[in-house]
mmCIF file of the C-alpha atoms, coordinates in Angstrom:
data_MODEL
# 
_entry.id   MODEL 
# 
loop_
_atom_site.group_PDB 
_atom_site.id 
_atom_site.type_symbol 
_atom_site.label_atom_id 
_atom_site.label_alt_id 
_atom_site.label_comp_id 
_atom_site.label_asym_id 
_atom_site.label_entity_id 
_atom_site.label_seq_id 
_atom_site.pdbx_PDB_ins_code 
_atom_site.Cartn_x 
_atom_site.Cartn_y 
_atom_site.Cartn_z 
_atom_site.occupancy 
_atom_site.B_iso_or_equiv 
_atom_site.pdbx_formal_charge 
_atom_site.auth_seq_id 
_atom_site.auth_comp_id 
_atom_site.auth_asym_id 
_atom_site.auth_atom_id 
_atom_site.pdbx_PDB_model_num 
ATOM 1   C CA . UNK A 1 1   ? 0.000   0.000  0.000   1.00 0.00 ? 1   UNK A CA 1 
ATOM 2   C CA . UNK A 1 2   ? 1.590   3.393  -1.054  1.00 0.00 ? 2   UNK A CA 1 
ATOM 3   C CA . UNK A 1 3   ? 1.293   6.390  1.410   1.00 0.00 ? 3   UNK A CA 1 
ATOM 4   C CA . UNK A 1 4   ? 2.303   9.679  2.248   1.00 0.00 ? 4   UNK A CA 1 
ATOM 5   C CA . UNK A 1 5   ? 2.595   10.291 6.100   1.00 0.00 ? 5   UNK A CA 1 
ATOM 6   C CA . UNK A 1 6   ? 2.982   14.156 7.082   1.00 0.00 ? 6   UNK A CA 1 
ATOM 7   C CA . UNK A 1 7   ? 3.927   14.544 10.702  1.00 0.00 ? 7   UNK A CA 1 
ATOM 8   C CA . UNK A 1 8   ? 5.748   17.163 12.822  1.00 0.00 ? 8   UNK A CA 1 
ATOM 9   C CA . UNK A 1 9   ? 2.865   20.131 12.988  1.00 0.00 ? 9   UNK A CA 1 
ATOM 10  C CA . UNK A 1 10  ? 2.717   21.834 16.430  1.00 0.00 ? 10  UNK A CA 1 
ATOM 11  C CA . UNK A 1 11  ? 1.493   24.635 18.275  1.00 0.00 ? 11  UNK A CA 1 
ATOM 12  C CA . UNK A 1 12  ? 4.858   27.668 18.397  1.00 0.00 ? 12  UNK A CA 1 
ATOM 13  C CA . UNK A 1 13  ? 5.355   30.881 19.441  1.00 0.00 ? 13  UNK A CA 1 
ATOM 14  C CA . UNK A 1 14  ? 6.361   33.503 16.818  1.00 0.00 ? 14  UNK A CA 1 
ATOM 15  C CA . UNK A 1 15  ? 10.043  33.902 16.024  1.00 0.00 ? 15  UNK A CA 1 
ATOM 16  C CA . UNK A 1 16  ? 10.125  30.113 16.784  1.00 0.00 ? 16  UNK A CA 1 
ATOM 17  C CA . UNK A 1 17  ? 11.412  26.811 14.456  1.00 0.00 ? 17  UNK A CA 1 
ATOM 18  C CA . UNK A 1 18  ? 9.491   23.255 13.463  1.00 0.00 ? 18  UNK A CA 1 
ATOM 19  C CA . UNK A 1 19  ? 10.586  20.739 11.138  1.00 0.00 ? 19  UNK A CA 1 
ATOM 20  C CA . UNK A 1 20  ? 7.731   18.966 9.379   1.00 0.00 ? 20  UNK A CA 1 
ATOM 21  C CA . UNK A 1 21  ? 8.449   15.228 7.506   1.00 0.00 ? 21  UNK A CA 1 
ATOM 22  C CA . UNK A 1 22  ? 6.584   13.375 5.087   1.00 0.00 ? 22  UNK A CA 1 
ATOM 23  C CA . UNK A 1 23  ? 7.233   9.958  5.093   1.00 0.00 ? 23  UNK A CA 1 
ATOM 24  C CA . UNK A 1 24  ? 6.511   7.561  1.927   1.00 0.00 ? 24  UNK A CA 1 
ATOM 25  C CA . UNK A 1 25  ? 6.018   3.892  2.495   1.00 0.00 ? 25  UNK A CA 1 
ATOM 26  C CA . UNK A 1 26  ? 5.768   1.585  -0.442  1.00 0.00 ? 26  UNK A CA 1 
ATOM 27  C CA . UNK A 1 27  ? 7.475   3.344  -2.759  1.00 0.00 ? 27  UNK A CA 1 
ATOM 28  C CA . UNK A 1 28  ? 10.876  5.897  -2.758  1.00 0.00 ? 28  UNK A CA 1 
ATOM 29  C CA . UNK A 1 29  ? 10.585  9.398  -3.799  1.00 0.00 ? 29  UNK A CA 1 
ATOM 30  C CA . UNK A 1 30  ? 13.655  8.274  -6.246  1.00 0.00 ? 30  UNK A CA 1 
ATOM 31  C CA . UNK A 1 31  ? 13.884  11.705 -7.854  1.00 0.00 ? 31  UNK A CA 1 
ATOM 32  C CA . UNK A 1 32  ? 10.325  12.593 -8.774  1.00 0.00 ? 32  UNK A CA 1 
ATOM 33  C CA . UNK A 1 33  ? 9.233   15.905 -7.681  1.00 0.00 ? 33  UNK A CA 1 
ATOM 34  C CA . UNK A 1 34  ? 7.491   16.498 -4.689  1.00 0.00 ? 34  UNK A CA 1 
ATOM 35  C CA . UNK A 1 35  ? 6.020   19.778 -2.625  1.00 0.00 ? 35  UNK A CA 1 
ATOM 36  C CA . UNK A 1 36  ? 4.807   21.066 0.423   1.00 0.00 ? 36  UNK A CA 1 
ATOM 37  C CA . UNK A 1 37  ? 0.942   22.923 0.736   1.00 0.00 ? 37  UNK A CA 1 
ATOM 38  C CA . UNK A 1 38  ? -0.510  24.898 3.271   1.00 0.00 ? 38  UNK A CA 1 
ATOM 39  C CA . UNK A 1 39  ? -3.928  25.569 3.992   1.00 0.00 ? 39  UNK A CA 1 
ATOM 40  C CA . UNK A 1 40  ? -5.261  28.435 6.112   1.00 0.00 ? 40  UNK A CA 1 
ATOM 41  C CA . UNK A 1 41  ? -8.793  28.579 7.397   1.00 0.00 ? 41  UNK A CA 1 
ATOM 42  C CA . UNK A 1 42  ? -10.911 30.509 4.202   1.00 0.00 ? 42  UNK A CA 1 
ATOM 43  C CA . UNK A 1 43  ? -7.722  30.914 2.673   1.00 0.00 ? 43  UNK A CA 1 
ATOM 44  C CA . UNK A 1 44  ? -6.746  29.664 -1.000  1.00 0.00 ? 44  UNK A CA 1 
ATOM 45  C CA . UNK A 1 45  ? -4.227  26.747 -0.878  1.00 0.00 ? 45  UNK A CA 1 
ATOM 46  C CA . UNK A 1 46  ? -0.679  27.835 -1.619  1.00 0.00 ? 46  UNK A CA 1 
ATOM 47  C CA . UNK A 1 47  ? 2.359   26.017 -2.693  1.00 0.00 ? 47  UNK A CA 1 
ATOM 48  C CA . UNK A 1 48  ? 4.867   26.381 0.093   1.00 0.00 ? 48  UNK A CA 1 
ATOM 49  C CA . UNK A 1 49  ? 7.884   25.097 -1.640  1.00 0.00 ? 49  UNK A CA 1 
ATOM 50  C CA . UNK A 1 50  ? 9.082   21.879 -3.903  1.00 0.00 ? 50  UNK A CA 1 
ATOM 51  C CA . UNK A 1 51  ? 11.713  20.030 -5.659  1.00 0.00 ? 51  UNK A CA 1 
ATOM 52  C CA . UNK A 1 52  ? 11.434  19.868 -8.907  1.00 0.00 ? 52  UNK A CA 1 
ATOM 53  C CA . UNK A 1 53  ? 12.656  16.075 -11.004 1.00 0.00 ? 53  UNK A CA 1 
ATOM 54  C CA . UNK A 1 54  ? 15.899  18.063 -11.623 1.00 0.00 ? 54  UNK A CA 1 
ATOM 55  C CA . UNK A 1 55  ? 16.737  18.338 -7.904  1.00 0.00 ? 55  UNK A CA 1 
ATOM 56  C CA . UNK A 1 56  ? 15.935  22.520 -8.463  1.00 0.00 ? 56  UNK A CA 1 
ATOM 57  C CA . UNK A 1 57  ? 13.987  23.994 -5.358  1.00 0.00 ? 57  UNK A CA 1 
ATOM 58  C CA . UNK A 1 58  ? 11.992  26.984 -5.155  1.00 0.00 ? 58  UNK A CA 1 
ATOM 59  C CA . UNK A 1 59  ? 10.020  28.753 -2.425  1.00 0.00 ? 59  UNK A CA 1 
ATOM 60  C CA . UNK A 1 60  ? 6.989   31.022 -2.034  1.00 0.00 ? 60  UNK A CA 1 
ATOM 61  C CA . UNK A 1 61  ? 7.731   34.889 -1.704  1.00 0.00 ? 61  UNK A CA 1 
ATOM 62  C CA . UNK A 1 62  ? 6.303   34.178 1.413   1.00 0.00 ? 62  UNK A CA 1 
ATOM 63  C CA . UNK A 1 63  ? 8.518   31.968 2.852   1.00 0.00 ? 63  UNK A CA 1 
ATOM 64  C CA . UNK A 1 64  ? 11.650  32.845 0.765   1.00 0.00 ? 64  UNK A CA 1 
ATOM 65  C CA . UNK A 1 65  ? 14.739  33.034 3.030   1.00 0.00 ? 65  UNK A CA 1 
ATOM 66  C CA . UNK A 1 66  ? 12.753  31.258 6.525   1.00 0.00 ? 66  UNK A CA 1 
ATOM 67  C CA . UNK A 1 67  ? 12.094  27.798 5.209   1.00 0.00 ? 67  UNK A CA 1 
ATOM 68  C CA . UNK A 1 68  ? 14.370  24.961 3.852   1.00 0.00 ? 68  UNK A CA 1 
ATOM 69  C CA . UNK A 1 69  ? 13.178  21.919 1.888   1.00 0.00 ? 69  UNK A CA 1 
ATOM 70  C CA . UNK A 1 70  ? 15.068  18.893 1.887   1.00 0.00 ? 70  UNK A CA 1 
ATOM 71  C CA . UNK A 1 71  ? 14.808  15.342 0.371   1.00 0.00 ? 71  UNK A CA 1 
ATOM 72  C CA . UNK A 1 72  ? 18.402  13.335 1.432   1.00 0.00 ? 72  UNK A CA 1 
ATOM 73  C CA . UNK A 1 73  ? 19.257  10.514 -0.670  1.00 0.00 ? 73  UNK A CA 1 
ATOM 74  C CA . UNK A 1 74  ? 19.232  7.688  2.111   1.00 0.00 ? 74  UNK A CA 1 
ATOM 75  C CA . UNK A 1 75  ? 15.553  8.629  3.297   1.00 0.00 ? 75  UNK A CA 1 
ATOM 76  C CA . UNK A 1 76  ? 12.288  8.206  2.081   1.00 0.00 ? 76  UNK A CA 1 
ATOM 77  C CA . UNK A 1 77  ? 11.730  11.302 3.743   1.00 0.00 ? 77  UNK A CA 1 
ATOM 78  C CA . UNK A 1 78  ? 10.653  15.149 2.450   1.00 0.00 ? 78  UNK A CA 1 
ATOM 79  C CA . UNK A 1 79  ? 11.467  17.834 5.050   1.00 0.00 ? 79  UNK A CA 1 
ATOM 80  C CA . UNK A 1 80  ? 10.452  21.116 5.620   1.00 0.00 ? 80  UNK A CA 1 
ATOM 81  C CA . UNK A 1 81  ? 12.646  23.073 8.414   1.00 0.00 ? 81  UNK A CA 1 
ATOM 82  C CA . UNK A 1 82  ? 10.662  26.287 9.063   1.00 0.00 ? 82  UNK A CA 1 
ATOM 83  C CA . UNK A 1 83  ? 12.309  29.117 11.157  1.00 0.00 ? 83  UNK A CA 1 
ATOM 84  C CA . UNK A 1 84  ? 11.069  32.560 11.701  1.00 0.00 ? 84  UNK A CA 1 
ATOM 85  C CA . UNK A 1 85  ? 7.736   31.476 12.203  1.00 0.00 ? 85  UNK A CA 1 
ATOM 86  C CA . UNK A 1 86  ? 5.094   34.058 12.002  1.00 0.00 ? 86  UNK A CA 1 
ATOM 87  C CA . UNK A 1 87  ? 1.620   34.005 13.026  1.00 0.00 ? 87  UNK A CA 1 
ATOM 88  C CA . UNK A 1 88  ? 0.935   34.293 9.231   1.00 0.00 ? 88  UNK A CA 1 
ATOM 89  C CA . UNK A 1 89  ? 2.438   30.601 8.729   1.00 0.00 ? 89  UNK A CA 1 
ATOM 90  C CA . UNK A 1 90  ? -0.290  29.155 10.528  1.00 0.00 ? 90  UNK A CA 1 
ATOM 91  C CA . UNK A 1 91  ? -2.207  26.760 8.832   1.00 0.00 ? 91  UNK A CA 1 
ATOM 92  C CA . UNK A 1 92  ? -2.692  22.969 7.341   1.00 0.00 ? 92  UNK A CA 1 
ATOM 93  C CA . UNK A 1 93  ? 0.108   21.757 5.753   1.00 0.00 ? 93  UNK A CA 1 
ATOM 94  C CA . UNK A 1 94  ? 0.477   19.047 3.329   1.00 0.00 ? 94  UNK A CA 1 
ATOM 95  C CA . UNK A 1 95  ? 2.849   17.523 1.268   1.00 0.00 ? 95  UNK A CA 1 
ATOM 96  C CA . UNK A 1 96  ? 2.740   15.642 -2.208  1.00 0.00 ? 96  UNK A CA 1 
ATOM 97  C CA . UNK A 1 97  ? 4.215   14.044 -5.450  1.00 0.00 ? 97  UNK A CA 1 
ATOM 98  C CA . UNK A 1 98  ? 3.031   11.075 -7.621  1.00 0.00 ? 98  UNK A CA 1 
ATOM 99  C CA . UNK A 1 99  ? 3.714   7.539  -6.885  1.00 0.00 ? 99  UNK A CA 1 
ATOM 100 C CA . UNK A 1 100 ? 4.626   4.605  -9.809  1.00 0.00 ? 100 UNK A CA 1 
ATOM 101 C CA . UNK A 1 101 ? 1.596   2.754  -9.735  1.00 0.00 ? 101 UNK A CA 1 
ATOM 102 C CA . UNK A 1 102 ? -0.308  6.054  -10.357 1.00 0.00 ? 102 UNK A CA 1 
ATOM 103 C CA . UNK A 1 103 ? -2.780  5.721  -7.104  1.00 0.00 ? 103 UNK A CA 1 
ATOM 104 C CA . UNK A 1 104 ? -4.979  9.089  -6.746  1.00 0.00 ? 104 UNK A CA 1 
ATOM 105 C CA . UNK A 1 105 ? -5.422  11.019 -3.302  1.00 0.00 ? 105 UNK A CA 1 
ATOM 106 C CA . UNK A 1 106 ? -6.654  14.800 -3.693  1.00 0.00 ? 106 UNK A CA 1 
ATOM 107 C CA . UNK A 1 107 ? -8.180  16.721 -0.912  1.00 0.00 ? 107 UNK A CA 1 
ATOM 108 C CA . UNK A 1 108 ? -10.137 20.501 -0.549  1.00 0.00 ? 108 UNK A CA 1 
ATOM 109 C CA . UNK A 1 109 ? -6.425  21.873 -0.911  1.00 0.00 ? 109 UNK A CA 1 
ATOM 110 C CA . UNK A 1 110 ? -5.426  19.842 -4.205  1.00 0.00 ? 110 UNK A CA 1 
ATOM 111 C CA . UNK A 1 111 ? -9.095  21.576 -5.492  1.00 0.00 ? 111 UNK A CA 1 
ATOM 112 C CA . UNK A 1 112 ? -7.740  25.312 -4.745  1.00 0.00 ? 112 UNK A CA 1 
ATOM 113 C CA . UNK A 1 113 ? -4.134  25.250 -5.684  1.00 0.00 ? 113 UNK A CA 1 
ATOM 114 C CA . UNK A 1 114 ? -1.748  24.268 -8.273  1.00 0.00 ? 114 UNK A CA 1 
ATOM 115 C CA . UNK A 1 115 ? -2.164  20.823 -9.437  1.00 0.00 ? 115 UNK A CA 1 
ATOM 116 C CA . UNK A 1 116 ? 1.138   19.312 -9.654  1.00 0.00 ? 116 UNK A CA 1 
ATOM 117 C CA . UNK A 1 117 ? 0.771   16.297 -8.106  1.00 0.00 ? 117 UNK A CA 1 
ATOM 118 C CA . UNK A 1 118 ? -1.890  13.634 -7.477  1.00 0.00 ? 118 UNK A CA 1 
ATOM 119 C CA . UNK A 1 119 ? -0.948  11.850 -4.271  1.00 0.00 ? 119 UNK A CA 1 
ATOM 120 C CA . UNK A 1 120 ? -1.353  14.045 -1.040  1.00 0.00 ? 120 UNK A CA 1 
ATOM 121 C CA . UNK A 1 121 ? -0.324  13.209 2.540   1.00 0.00 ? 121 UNK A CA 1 
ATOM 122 C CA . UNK A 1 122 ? -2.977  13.867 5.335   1.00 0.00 ? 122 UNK A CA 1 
ATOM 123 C CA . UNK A 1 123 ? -2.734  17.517 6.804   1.00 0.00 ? 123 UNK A CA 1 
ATOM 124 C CA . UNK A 1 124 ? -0.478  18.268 9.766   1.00 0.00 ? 124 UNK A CA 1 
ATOM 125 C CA . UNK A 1 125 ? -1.855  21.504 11.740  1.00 0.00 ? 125 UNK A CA 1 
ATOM 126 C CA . UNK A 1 126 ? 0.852   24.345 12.627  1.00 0.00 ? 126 UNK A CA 1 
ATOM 127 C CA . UNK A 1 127 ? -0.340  27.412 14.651  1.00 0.00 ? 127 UNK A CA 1 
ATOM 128 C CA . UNK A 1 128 ? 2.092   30.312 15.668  1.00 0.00 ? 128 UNK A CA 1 
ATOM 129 C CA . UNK A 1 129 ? 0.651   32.459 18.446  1.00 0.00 ? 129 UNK A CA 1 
ATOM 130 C CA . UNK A 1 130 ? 2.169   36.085 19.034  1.00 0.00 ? 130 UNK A CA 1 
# 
């Protein structure tokens, strides 16, 4: 069974750090590209940050300078170290690429943002309080 298992969101004070992780389990990232969402209450869905098949990353304006993505070779993992935090960062995030066999999970945010990808983790919740 293929999934995509987002984990690290927590509650932070402004100024703050968090690292989020999406874990994949059966089947390896092996250079496709992947992203991270977020997802703010009434808010459109926005595309935090990815790495594209060529190993290329880009950010949001928004987040520009504050947050790292990271994919290392030896893990199954996607990372996304966030520092800086601001109370503006708080929201649902989500990660997401597509898998081999070509399995299909969408969500409200997948409906609202840029389509890139068609396999989603479940959201983790971050909130920054001032």
């Amino acid at each position: 069974e293929v999934q995509l298992v987002a984990s690290g969101g927590a509650s932070v004070q402004a100024g703050g750090s968090l690292r989020l992780s999406c874990t994949a389990s059966g089947f390896t990232f092996d250079g496709a590209g992947m992203g991270w969402y977020r997802q703010a209450p009434g808010n459109e869905c926005e595309l935090v940050g990815l790495i594209n098949n060529d190993g290329t990353i880009n950010y949001a304006v928004s987040v520009k300078g504050r947050f790292t993505i990271s994919q290392p070779n030896a893990e199954n993992t996607l990372y996304l170290q966030m520092n800086s935090l601001k109370t503006e960062d708080t929201a649902v995030y989500y990660c997401a690429t597509d898998v081999p066999n070509g399995a299909r999970v969408v969500n409200s945010c997948w409906l609202l943002g840029p389509k890139l990808w068609n396999f989603w983790s479940q959201g983790t919740q971050v909130t920054v309080s001032s």
